[in-house]
Coordinates of C-alpha atoms in Angstrom, one line a residue:
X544 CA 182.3 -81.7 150.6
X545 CA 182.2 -81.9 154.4
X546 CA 182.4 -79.0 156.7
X547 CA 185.9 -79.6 157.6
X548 CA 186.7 -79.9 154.1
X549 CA 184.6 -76.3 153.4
X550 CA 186.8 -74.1 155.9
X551 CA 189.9 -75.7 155.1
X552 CA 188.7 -74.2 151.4
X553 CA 187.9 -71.0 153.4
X554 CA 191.6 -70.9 155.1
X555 CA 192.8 -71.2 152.2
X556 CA 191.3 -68.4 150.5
X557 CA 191.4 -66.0 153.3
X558 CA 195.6 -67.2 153.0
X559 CA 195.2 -65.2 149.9
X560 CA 192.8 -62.4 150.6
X561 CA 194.2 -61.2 154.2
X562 CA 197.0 -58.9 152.4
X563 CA 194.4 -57.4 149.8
X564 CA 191.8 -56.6 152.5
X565 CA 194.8 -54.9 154.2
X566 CA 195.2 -52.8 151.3
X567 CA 198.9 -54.9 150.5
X568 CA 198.9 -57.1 147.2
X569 CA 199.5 -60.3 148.3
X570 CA 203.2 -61.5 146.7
X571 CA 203.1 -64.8 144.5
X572 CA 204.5 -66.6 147.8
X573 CA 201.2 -65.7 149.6
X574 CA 198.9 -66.2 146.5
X575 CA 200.9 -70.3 146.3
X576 CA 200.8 -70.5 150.4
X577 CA 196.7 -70.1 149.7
X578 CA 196.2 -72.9 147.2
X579 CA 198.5 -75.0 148.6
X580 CA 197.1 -74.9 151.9
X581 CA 193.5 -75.5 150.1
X582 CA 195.4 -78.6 148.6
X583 CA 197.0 -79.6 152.2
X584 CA 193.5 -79.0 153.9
X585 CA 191.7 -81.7 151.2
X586 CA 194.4 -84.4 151.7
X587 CA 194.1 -84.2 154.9
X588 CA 190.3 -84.8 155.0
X589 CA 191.1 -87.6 152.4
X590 CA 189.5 -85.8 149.5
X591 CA 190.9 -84.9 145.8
X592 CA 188.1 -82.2 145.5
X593 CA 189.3 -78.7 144.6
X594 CA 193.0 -80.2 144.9
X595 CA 193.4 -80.2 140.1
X596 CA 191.8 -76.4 140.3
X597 CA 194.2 -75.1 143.1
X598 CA 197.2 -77.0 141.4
X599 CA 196.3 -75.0 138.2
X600 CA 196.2 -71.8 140.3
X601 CA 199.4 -72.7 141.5
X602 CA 200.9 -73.0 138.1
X603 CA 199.3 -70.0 136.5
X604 CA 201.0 -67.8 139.8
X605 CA 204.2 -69.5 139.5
X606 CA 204.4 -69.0 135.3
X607 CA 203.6 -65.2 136.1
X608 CA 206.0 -64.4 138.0
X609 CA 208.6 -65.8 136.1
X610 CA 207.8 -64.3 133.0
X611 CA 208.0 -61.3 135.0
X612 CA 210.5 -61.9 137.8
X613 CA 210.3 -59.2 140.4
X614 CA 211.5 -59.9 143.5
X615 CA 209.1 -57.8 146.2
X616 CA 206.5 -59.0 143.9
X617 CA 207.5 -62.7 144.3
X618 CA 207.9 -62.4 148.2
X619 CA 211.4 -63.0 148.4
X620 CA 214.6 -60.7 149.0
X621 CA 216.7 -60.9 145.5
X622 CA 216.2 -62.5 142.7
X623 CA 218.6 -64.9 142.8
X624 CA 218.8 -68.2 140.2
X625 CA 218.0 -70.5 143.0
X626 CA 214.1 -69.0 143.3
X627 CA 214.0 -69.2 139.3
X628 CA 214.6 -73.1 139.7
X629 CA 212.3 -73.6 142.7
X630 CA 209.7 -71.6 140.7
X631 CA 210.2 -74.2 137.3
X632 CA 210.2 -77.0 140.2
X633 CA 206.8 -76.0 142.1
X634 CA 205.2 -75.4 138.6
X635 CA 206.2 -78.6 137.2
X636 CA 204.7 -80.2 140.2
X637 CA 201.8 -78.3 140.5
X638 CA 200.9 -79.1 136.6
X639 CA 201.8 -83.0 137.7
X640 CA 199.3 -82.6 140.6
X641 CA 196.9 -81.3 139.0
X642 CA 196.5 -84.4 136.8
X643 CA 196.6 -86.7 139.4
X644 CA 194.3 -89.9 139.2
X645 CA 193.8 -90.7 142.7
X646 CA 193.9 -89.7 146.5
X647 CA 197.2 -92.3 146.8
X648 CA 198.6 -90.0 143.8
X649 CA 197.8 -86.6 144.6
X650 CA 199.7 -87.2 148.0
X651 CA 202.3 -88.6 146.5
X652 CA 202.8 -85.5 144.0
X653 CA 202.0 -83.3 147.2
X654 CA 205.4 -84.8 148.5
X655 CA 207.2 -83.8 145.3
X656 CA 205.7 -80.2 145.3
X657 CA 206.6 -80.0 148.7
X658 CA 210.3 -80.0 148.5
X659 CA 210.3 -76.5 146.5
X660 CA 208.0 -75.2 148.3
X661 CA 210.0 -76.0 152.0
X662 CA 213.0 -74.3 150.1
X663 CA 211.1 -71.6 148.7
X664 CA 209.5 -70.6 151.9
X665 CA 213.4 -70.1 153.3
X666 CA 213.8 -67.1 150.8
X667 CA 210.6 -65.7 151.8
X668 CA 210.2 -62.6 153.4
X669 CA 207.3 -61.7 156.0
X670 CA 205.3 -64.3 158.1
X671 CA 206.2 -67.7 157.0
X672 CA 204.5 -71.6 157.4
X673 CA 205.8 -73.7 159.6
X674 CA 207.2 -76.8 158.3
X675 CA 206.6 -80.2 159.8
X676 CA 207.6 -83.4 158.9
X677 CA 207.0 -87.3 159.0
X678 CA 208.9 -89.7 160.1
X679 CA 206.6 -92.5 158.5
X680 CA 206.1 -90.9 155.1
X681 CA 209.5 -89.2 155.4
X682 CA 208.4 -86.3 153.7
X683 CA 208.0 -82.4 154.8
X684 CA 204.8 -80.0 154.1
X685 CA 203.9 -76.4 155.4
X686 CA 201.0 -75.5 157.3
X687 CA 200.1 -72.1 159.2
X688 CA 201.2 -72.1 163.0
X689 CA 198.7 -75.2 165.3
X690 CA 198.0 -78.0 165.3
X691 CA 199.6 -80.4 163.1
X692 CA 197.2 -81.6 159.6
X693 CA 199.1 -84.6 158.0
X694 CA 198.0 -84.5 154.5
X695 CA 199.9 -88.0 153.7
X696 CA 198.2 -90.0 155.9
X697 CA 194.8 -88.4 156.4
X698 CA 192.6 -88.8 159.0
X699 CA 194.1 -92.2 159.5
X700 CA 197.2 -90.5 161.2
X701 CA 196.0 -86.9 160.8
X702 CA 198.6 -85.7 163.7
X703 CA 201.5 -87.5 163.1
X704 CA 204.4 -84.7 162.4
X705 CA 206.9 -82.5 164.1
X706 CA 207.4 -78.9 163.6
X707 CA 210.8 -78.9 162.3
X708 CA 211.1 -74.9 161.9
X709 CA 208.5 -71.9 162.8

């Protein structure tokens, strides 16, 4: 693992810890944003390390709070049907990620979590990801606010996207 590899890791992990060290439990929203940024941040360094553990996390979170759906806790306004489908969607993906057999894969299944994920985000409450998108893969991810981290195409076109919503 390179350095750039390590505080995308760390990014991710503060993602997650910022709320609790504020005295605030992070909703499940937050707890997904951290591993999937962790996921985003390993793609884009053109690494599958870390990226099967923080899909399981990602899972586990979303299975949690759907066994136990409570809106404030989930990070969105009501519980409305709609987040109970995105929350089956991101956890089927997740499980699917986690599996993956290769960097080519992973990315590919990044894609497919990323389409819940873009809609879940909407009915999110509090500070949200941007969302950015490319033209060439034709697919959207989140990030936190900056500069643009293009987990489909790696360092090979690591700033190719535009910010399509704040």
């Amino acid at each position: 693992m390179n350095i750039k590899q390590i505080l995308f890791t760390i990014t991710g992990i503060l993602l997650v810890s910022l709320p609790a060290l504020a005295g605030e439990k992070a909703t499940s929203f937050e707890q997904i944003m951290g591993h999937y940024e962790a996921i985003r941040g390993a793609l884009l360094h053109d690494s599958t390390e870390g990226v099967a553990a923080h899909a399981k996390e990602i899972e586990s979170i979303v299975l949690k709070a759907g066994a136990k759906f409570e809106p404030a806790a989930v990070g969105v306004t009501s519980s409305t049907q709609e987040c109970m489908t995105l929350l089956n969607e991101i956890a089927s993906s997740a499980s699917k990620l986690a599996q993956a057999k290769n960097l080519a894969n992973a990315r590919e299944i990044f894609g497919e979590l990323s389409k819940p994920m873009v809609r879940f985000r909407e009915m999110a409450s509090g500070d949200k990801p941007m969302v950015v998108y490319c033209s060439m893969a034709k697919k959207a991810w989140l990030q936190p606010e900056g500069q643009v981290g293009n987990p489909y195409f790696g360092q090979k076109m690591a700033k190719c996207g535009e910010v399509v919503s704040k």
